[in-house]
Amino acid sequence: MKYIDEFQNPELARRLFDEIRATVTRPWALMEVCGGQTHTIIRHGIDQLLPDEVELIHGPGCPVCVTPLEVIDKALEIAARPDVIFCSFGDMLRVPGSDRDLFQVRSEGGDVRVVYSPLDALKIAQQNPHREVVFFGIGFETTAPPNAMTVYQARKLGIPNFSLLVSHVRVPPAIEAIMTSPSCRVQAFLAAGHVCSVMGMGEYPELAERFKVPIVVTGFEPLDILEGIRRTVRQLERGEHTVDNAYPRAVRPEGNPAAQAMLADVFEVTDRAWRGIGTIPASGWRLSERYRDYDAEHRFSVDGITTREPAACRSGEVLQGLIKPNECPSFGTTCTPRTPLGATMVSSEGACAAYYLYRRLGVTATPLEASPVV
Ligand code: SF4
């Protein structure tokens, strides 16, 4: 398949591995920011084929995983109301809240629907004018523009029964939080290519300079990841720390100005709590004052929620790259995708799910010939 097979070519992969091996002379710790990149790395055994000196630390870039428990609990409370149709992408339905998940709310009679676009939720709102329709808007800079567009459309078309439960987060403040953490071991970043395709690369040079870290914008196929690692290791070995674009087929330095304008119109930057990590200043978006009527938290007054994280779940340490998923004692025993204790075991971008799918039995998929994602 074009744009897929050509970026999984084993011969080219071998050459990139050889170049990385020939370049590296000492240990380096690189963080891939995005959970999608983590899945490619684990699925194809890339981390196991790299020279021992190159360690990949899995970052917090799984949107489902970092959505705070308090927001999940608010979603559960709103979804359980009889006048509400609660719409979400499918991977949020099994994320455990304090005492249940959205599937359970649905089994108890809640009208919880899986949609493939926030605009589908808007259509449901048009078709059901006497019910409240809420879309669960989570994610990074990638999913924020379509969610912003949907709220913009709701206002423009005068659809009053639509609202957004917002938990959007931004990558650059997370990089800053990681680099200022006392336990930080990260020496370079593979930045998330899809985020940069929206936001451009303008926010990264200051971070690269301040923390003296190379930041290489990287894609998601195996050869994209290897090229990102190759360029990162080359910078590290040379003592450089610049922002480099290893994903030019999708990323322009200026990003997508139309999407950025939509974000600036509908959202405003706010402090956000990240599940397992804590509050990071200016790390998220909320609806701006002009669109406050479309804010589900505002509309449904779901304050005063008390959350309970399972004590055994160490996803906070996983998300900060402090432990690998299989170092959690619950991994694969009391915590599996069917019985998840944390969101990192549920999400299709979660690191625990990646290790469970591809490394649970100590067997790694044949590099670049793995079976399709389940
Ligand atoms: S394996 Fe399960 S319990 Fe352990 S950190 Fe991952 S999600 Fe949490």
Short mmCIF file of C-alpha atoms and ligand atoms in Angstrom, two decimals:
data_model
loop_
_atom_site.label_atom_id
_atom_site.label_comp_id
_atom_site.label_asym_id
_atom_site.label_seq_id
_atom_site.Cartn_x
_atom_site.Cartn_y
_atom_site.Cartn_z
CA MET A 1 0.00 0.00 0.00
CA LYS A 2 1.46 3.34 -1.04
CA TYR A 3 2.87 5.44 1.82
CA ILE A 4 2.76 2.38 4.10
CA ASP A 5 4.80 -0.40 2.47
CA GLU A 6 7.46 1.97 1.21
CA PHE A 7 8.10 3.12 4.79
CA GLN A 8 8.39 -0.46 6.07
CA ASN A 9 11.07 -1.63 3.62
CA PRO A 10 13.35 -4.08 5.51
CA GLU A 11 16.40 -3.38 3.34
CA LEU A 12 16.19 0.37 3.96
CA ALA A 13 15.56 -0.30 7.63
CA ARG A 14 18.73 -2.40 7.80
CA ARG A 15 20.73 0.45 6.30
CA LEU A 16 19.35 2.92 8.83
CA PHE A 17 20.14 0.52 11.70
CA ASP A 18 23.68 0.20 10.31
CA GLU A 19 24.11 3.96 10.14
CA ILE A 20 22.88 4.39 13.71
CA ARG A 21 25.24 1.64 14.87
CA ALA A 22 28.15 3.27 13.06
CA THR A 23 27.40 6.68 14.59
CA VAL A 24 26.81 5.90 18.24
CA THR A 25 29.77 5.84 20.63
CA ARG A 26 28.13 6.23 24.06
CA PRO A 27 24.78 5.84 25.85
CA TRP A 28 21.91 8.14 24.91
CA ALA A 29 18.31 8.30 26.14
CA LEU A 30 15.73 9.48 23.58
CA MET A 31 12.06 10.05 24.30
CA GLU A 32 9.47 9.42 21.62
CA VAL A 33 6.66 11.78 22.56
CA CYS A 34 3.71 10.11 20.88
CA GLY A 35 1.97 6.86 21.84
CA GLY A 36 1.53 6.06 18.15
CA GLN A 37 5.30 6.09 17.78
CA THR A 38 5.60 3.87 20.87
CA HIS A 39 3.31 1.30 19.25
CA THR A 40 5.36 1.28 16.03
CA ILE A 41 8.57 0.86 18.03
CA ILE A 42 7.28 -2.01 20.15
CA ARG A 43 5.31 -3.70 17.38
CA HIS A 44 8.33 -3.86 15.08
CA GLY A 45 10.91 -4.52 17.79
CA ILE A 46 12.83 -1.37 16.87
CA ASP A 47 14.01 -0.76 20.44
CA GLN A 48 15.42 -4.30 20.61
CA LEU A 49 17.32 -3.96 17.35
CA LEU A 50 18.98 -0.65 18.21
CA PRO A 51 22.49 -0.71 19.64
CA ASP A 52 22.52 -1.06 23.44
CA GLU A 53 23.70 2.53 23.75
CA VAL A 54 20.42 3.92 22.39
CA GLU A 55 17.55 3.73 24.88
CA LEU A 56 14.04 4.75 23.90
CA ILE A 57 11.95 6.22 26.71
CA HIS A 58 8.21 6.20 26.06
CA GLY A 59 6.65 9.62 26.53
CA PRO A 60 3.25 10.89 27.70
CA GLY A 61 1.81 11.41 24.22
CA CYS A 62 -1.21 9.14 24.52
CA PRO A 63 -4.25 11.43 24.77
CA VAL A 64 -6.52 8.85 26.34
CA CYS A 65 -3.89 7.97 28.94
CA VAL A 66 -3.29 11.52 30.18
CA THR A 67 -6.96 12.52 30.42
CA PRO A 68 -7.35 13.08 34.15
CA LEU A 69 -9.49 10.77 36.21
CA GLU A 70 -11.60 13.71 37.34
CA VAL A 71 -12.59 14.43 33.72
CA ILE A 72 -13.38 10.74 33.13
CA ASP A 73 -15.59 10.77 36.22
CA LYS A 74 -17.31 13.92 34.96
CA ALA A 75 -17.92 12.18 31.62
CA LEU A 76 -19.45 9.22 33.46
CA GLU A 77 -21.71 11.46 35.50
CA ILE A 78 -22.90 13.42 32.44
CA ALA A 79 -23.35 10.27 30.33
CA ALA A 80 -25.58 8.71 33.00
CA ARG A 81 -28.16 11.52 32.78
CA PRO A 82 -31.40 10.45 31.07
CA ASP A 83 -31.62 13.61 28.93
CA VAL A 84 -28.10 13.18 27.51
CA ILE A 85 -26.71 11.45 24.43
CA PHE A 86 -23.00 11.09 25.18
CA CYS A 87 -20.76 10.72 22.11
CA SER A 88 -17.12 9.66 22.13
CA PHE A 89 -14.44 7.96 20.10
CA GLY A 90 -14.44 4.25 20.92
CA ASP A 91 -11.22 4.08 22.88
CA MET A 92 -12.62 6.18 25.74
CA LEU A 93 -15.38 3.68 26.53
CA ARG A 94 -13.18 1.24 28.41
CA VAL A 95 -11.03 3.77 30.24
CA PRO A 96 -11.64 3.12 33.93
CA GLY A 97 -13.03 5.94 36.03
CA SER A 98 -13.03 5.81 39.81
CA ASP A 99 -15.63 3.04 39.93
CA ARG A 100 -16.90 2.28 36.39
CA ASP A 101 -16.41 3.06 32.71
CA LEU A 102 -18.59 4.36 29.86
CA PHE A 103 -19.45 0.80 28.78
CA GLN A 104 -20.91 0.20 32.20
CA VAL A 105 -22.89 3.43 32.02
CA ARG A 106 -24.27 2.21 28.68
CA SER A 107 -25.16 -1.20 30.12
CA GLU A 108 -27.05 0.60 32.89
CA GLY A 109 -29.17 2.47 30.34
CA GLY A 110 -27.06 5.51 29.50
CA ASP A 111 -27.21 6.62 25.86
CA VAL A 112 -23.49 6.39 25.06
CA ARG A 113 -22.62 6.34 21.37
CA VAL A 114 -19.36 5.79 19.50
CA VAL A 115 -18.80 8.28 16.69
CA TYR A 116 -15.99 8.64 14.19
CA SER A 117 -16.01 12.43 14.00
CA PRO A 118 -17.21 15.22 16.28
CA LEU A 119 -19.33 16.36 13.34
CA ASP A 120 -21.28 13.09 13.68
CA ALA A 121 -22.16 14.19 17.22
CA LEU A 122 -23.30 17.55 15.88
CA LYS A 123 -25.55 15.76 13.40
CA ILE A 124 -27.03 13.69 16.26
CA ALA A 125 -27.73 16.96 18.08
CA GLN A 126 -29.60 18.27 15.03
CA GLN A 127 -31.62 15.06 14.83
CA ASN A 128 -32.47 15.10 18.54
CA PRO A 129 -33.35 18.71 19.36
CA HIS A 130 -35.02 17.78 22.65
CA ARG A 131 -31.98 16.04 24.10
CA GLU A 132 -28.56 17.28 25.15
CA VAL A 133 -25.72 15.89 23.01
CA VAL A 134 -22.23 15.96 24.49
CA PHE A 135 -19.02 15.09 22.65
CA PHE A 136 -15.99 14.02 24.67
CA GLY A 137 -13.24 16.20 23.19
CA ILE A 138 -9.87 14.93 24.33
CA GLY A 139 -6.43 14.84 22.79
CA PHE A 140 -3.44 16.82 21.66
CA GLU A 141 -3.05 19.49 19.00
CA THR A 142 -4.12 16.90 16.43
CA THR A 143 -7.74 16.39 17.54
CA ALA A 144 -8.27 19.90 18.87
CA PRO A 145 -8.88 21.60 15.45
CA PRO A 146 -11.82 19.37 14.39
CA ASN A 147 -13.34 19.71 17.85
CA ALA A 148 -12.91 23.49 17.65
CA MET A 149 -14.49 23.43 14.19
CA THR A 150 -17.49 21.50 15.52
CA VAL A 151 -18.15 24.03 18.28
CA TYR A 152 -17.71 26.82 15.75
CA GLN A 153 -20.30 25.12 13.51
CA ALA A 154 -22.71 24.55 16.42
CA ARG A 155 -22.63 28.27 17.19
CA LYS A 156 -22.88 29.29 13.56
CA LEU A 157 -25.81 26.96 12.85
CA GLY A 158 -27.52 27.82 16.13
CA ILE A 159 -27.56 24.28 17.57
CA PRO A 160 -28.07 24.94 21.28
CA ASN A 161 -28.26 21.33 22.50
CA PHE A 162 -24.63 20.47 21.61
CA SER A 163 -21.71 20.83 24.00
CA LEU A 164 -18.11 19.68 24.32
CA LEU A 165 -16.50 18.08 27.37
CA VAL A 166 -12.98 19.38 26.83
CA SER A 167 -9.68 17.91 27.93
CA HIS A 168 -7.21 19.07 25.32
CA VAL A 169 -3.48 19.12 26.03
CA ARG A 170 -0.43 20.66 24.35
CA VAL A 171 2.95 19.03 23.75
CA PRO A 172 5.50 21.85 24.30
CA PRO A 173 4.59 22.48 27.99
CA ALA A 174 4.82 18.71 28.57
CA ILE A 175 8.35 18.70 27.15
CA GLU A 176 9.21 21.55 29.50
CA ALA A 177 7.73 19.65 32.47
CA ILE A 178 9.70 16.51 31.57
CA MET A 179 12.95 18.43 31.24
CA THR A 180 12.54 20.27 34.56
CA SER A 181 11.64 17.11 36.50
CA PRO A 182 14.42 16.12 38.96
CA SER A 183 14.22 12.52 37.71
CA CYS A 184 14.60 13.45 34.04
CA ARG A 185 16.98 11.25 31.99
CA VAL A 186 15.86 12.42 28.56
CA GLN A 187 18.58 13.79 26.31
CA ALA A 188 16.62 14.25 23.08
CA PHE A 189 13.08 14.11 21.71
CA LEU A 190 11.42 12.53 18.72
CA ALA A 191 8.64 15.11 18.36
CA ALA A 192 5.21 13.96 17.19
CA GLY A 193 4.89 14.59 13.46
CA HIS A 194 1.11 14.92 13.37
CA VAL A 195 1.16 17.56 16.11
CA CYS A 196 3.72 19.54 14.12
CA SER A 197 1.66 19.18 10.94
CA VAL A 198 -0.95 21.31 12.74
CA MET A 199 1.15 23.59 14.93
CA GLY A 200 4.35 23.79 12.90
CA MET A 201 7.80 23.76 14.47
CA GLY A 202 7.93 27.29 15.84
CA GLU A 203 7.45 26.35 19.50
CA TYR A 204 10.47 24.02 19.61
CA PRO A 205 13.68 26.02 18.96
CA GLU A 206 13.38 27.82 22.30
CA LEU A 207 12.96 24.48 24.12
CA ALA A 208 15.87 22.89 22.25
CA GLU A 209 18.10 25.84 23.11
CA ARG A 210 17.02 26.19 26.76
CA PHE A 211 17.41 22.48 27.60
CA LYS A 212 20.22 21.74 25.12
CA VAL A 213 18.27 18.85 23.59
CA PRO A 214 17.90 17.89 19.93
CA ILE A 215 14.23 17.81 18.89
CA VAL A 216 13.61 15.87 15.68
CA VAL A 217 10.12 15.96 14.18
CA THR A 218 9.37 12.30 13.41
CA GLY A 219 6.67 10.31 11.64
CA PHE A 220 5.04 7.02 12.51
CA GLU A 221 6.10 4.28 10.12
CA PRO A 222 9.18 2.18 10.97
CA LEU A 223 11.47 4.00 8.54
CA ASP A 224 10.20 7.37 9.82
CA ILE A 225 11.09 6.34 13.37
CA LEU A 226 14.52 5.05 12.35
CA GLU A 227 15.29 8.19 10.39
CA GLY A 228 14.25 10.29 13.40
CA ILE A 229 16.53 8.23 15.65
CA ARG A 230 19.41 8.42 13.14
CA ARG A 231 19.21 12.21 12.96
CA THR A 232 18.85 12.53 16.73
CA VAL A 233 21.82 10.32 17.51
CA ARG A 234 23.92 12.21 14.95
CA GLN A 235 23.14 15.49 16.70
CA LEU A 236 23.85 14.04 20.14
CA GLU A 237 27.21 12.65 19.03
CA ARG A 238 28.15 16.02 17.52
CA GLY A 239 27.06 17.94 20.62
CA GLU A 240 24.31 19.75 18.67
CA HIS A 241 20.78 20.60 19.81
CA THR A 242 18.69 21.91 16.95
CA VAL A 243 15.15 21.34 15.73
CA ASP A 244 15.15 19.12 12.66
CA ASN A 245 12.28 17.97 10.44
CA ALA A 246 12.55 14.28 9.55
CA TYR A 247 8.91 14.18 8.42
CA PRO A 248 8.78 16.77 5.62
CA ARG A 249 6.18 14.87 3.62
CA ALA A 250 3.61 15.86 6.26
CA VAL A 251 5.10 18.77 8.21
CA ARG A 252 5.70 22.30 7.03
CA PRO A 253 7.61 24.59 9.41
CA GLU A 254 4.61 26.90 9.72
CA GLY A 255 2.12 24.03 10.22
CA ASN A 256 -1.49 24.50 9.22
CA PRO A 257 -2.45 28.20 9.62
CA ALA A 258 -6.17 27.56 9.04
CA ALA A 259 -6.28 25.00 11.86
CA GLN A 260 -4.29 27.32 14.13
CA ALA A 261 -6.74 30.18 13.43
CA MET A 262 -9.68 27.92 14.34
CA LEU A 263 -7.95 26.92 17.59
CA ALA A 264 -7.23 30.56 18.45
CA ASP A 265 -10.87 31.50 17.84
CA VAL A 266 -12.52 28.73 19.84
CA PHE A 267 -10.03 27.82 22.58
CA GLU A 268 -7.83 29.61 25.07
CA VAL A 269 -4.75 28.25 26.81
CA THR A 270 -5.23 27.02 30.36
CA ASP A 271 -3.45 24.96 33.01
CA ARG A 272 -4.30 21.26 32.67
CA ALA A 273 -3.98 18.24 34.91
CA TRP A 274 -2.34 15.22 33.23
CA ARG A 275 -3.31 11.83 34.62
CA GLY A 276 -0.43 10.34 36.58
CA ILE A 277 1.69 13.45 36.14
CA GLY A 278 -0.16 16.37 37.73
CA THR A 279 -0.98 19.89 36.66
CA ILE A 280 1.27 21.45 34.03
CA PRO A 281 0.94 25.22 33.59
CA ALA A 282 -0.45 26.40 30.25
CA SER A 283 -0.53 22.81 28.99
CA GLY A 284 -4.07 22.68 27.69
CA TRP A 285 -7.00 24.37 26.07
CA ARG A 286 -10.50 25.19 27.23
CA LEU A 287 -13.32 26.87 25.36
CA SER A 288 -12.88 30.63 25.24
CA GLU A 289 -15.39 32.97 26.81
CA ARG A 290 -17.24 33.43 23.50
CA TYR A 291 -17.98 29.70 23.34
CA ARG A 292 -18.49 29.07 27.08
CA ASP A 293 -22.17 28.13 26.49
CA TYR A 294 -20.91 25.07 24.60
CA ASP A 295 -18.76 23.88 27.52
CA ALA A 296 -20.31 20.71 28.98
CA GLU A 297 -18.65 21.27 32.37
CA HIS A 298 -20.25 24.70 32.51
CA ARG A 299 -23.63 23.42 31.27
CA PHE A 300 -23.92 20.44 33.60
CA SER A 301 -22.19 21.80 36.74
CA VAL A 302 -20.24 18.64 37.49
CA ASP A 303 -18.03 19.96 40.26
CA GLY A 304 -17.07 18.43 43.58
CA ILE A 305 -16.04 15.02 42.19
CA THR A 306 -13.80 12.91 44.43
CA THR A 307 -11.56 10.55 42.47
CA ARG A 308 -9.97 7.24 43.44
CA GLU A 309 -6.96 6.00 41.45
CA PRO A 310 -6.19 2.27 41.87
CA ALA A 311 -3.18 2.11 44.18
CA ALA A 312 -1.58 -0.70 42.18
CA CYS A 313 -1.47 1.23 38.91
CA ARG A 314 1.89 2.80 38.11
CA SER A 315 0.84 4.47 34.87
CA GLY A 316 2.11 7.82 36.13
CA GLU A 317 5.62 6.39 36.19
CA VAL A 318 5.07 4.78 32.79
CA LEU A 319 3.89 8.08 31.30
CA GLN A 320 6.94 9.89 32.62
CA GLY A 321 9.27 7.23 31.28
CA LEU A 322 10.43 6.25 34.77
CA ILE A 323 9.52 2.57 34.36
CA LYS A 324 8.72 0.35 31.40
CA PRO A 325 5.19 -1.16 31.44
CA ASN A 326 6.42 -4.71 32.11
CA GLU A 327 8.15 -3.47 35.27
CA CYS A 328 4.71 -2.84 36.81
CA PRO A 329 3.84 -5.86 39.03
CA SER A 330 0.23 -5.80 37.78
CA PHE A 331 1.23 -5.99 34.11
CA GLY A 332 -0.37 -9.01 32.44
CA THR A 333 -1.62 -10.41 35.75
CA THR A 334 -4.29 -8.32 37.42
CA CYS A 335 -4.06 -5.71 34.65
CA THR A 336 -4.83 -6.74 31.06
CA PRO A 337 -6.74 -5.03 28.24
CA ARG A 338 -9.85 -6.94 29.41
CA THR A 339 -9.34 -5.98 33.05
CA PRO A 340 -7.45 -2.67 32.84
CA LEU A 341 -6.38 -0.88 35.98
CA GLY A 342 -5.13 2.16 34.09
CA ALA A 343 -5.78 3.96 30.83
CA THR A 344 -2.35 3.06 29.47
CA MET A 345 -3.57 -0.57 29.21
CA VAL A 346 -6.74 0.42 27.34
CA SER A 347 -5.79 2.99 24.79
CA SER A 348 -4.68 2.01 21.29
CA GLU A 349 -1.76 4.37 21.91
CA GLY A 350 -1.01 3.32 25.50
CA ALA A 351 2.44 1.98 26.31
CA CYS A 352 1.09 -0.81 28.56
CA ALA A 353 -1.23 -1.95 25.75
CA ALA A 354 1.69 -1.97 23.31
CA TYR A 355 3.79 -4.16 25.60
CA TYR A 356 0.83 -6.45 26.23
CA LEU A 357 0.00 -6.85 22.54
CA TYR A 358 3.52 -7.37 21.27
CA ARG A 359 5.76 -8.37 24.16
CA ARG A 360 3.62 -10.12 26.76
CA LEU A 361 5.07 -13.56 26.17
CA GLY A 362 8.61 -12.31 25.76
CA VAL A 363 8.19 -12.69 22.00
CA THR A 364 8.71 -9.73 19.74
CA ALA A 365 7.07 -9.45 16.36
CA THR A 366 9.42 -10.08 13.48
CA PRO A 367 10.87 -6.67 12.76
CA LEU A 368 8.93 -4.90 10.04
CA GLU A 369 6.78 -7.95 9.42
CA ALA A 370 4.46 -7.77 12.40
CA SER A 371 0.85 -8.80 12.25
CA PRO A 372 -1.82 -6.10 11.91
CA VAL A 373 -2.69 -4.10 14.97
CA VAL A 374 -5.47 -5.77 16.90
S1 SF4 B 1 0.28 -2.42 33.59
FE1 SF4 B 1 -1.78 -1.74 34.25
S2 SF4 B 1 -1.55 -1.32 36.44
FE2 SF4 B 1 0.53 -1.33 35.55
S3 SF4 B 1 0.94 0.79 34.97
FE3 SF4 B 1 0.07 -0.21 33.15
S4 SF4 B 1 -2.12 0.25 33.29
FE4 SF4 B 1 -1.30 0.64 35.34
#
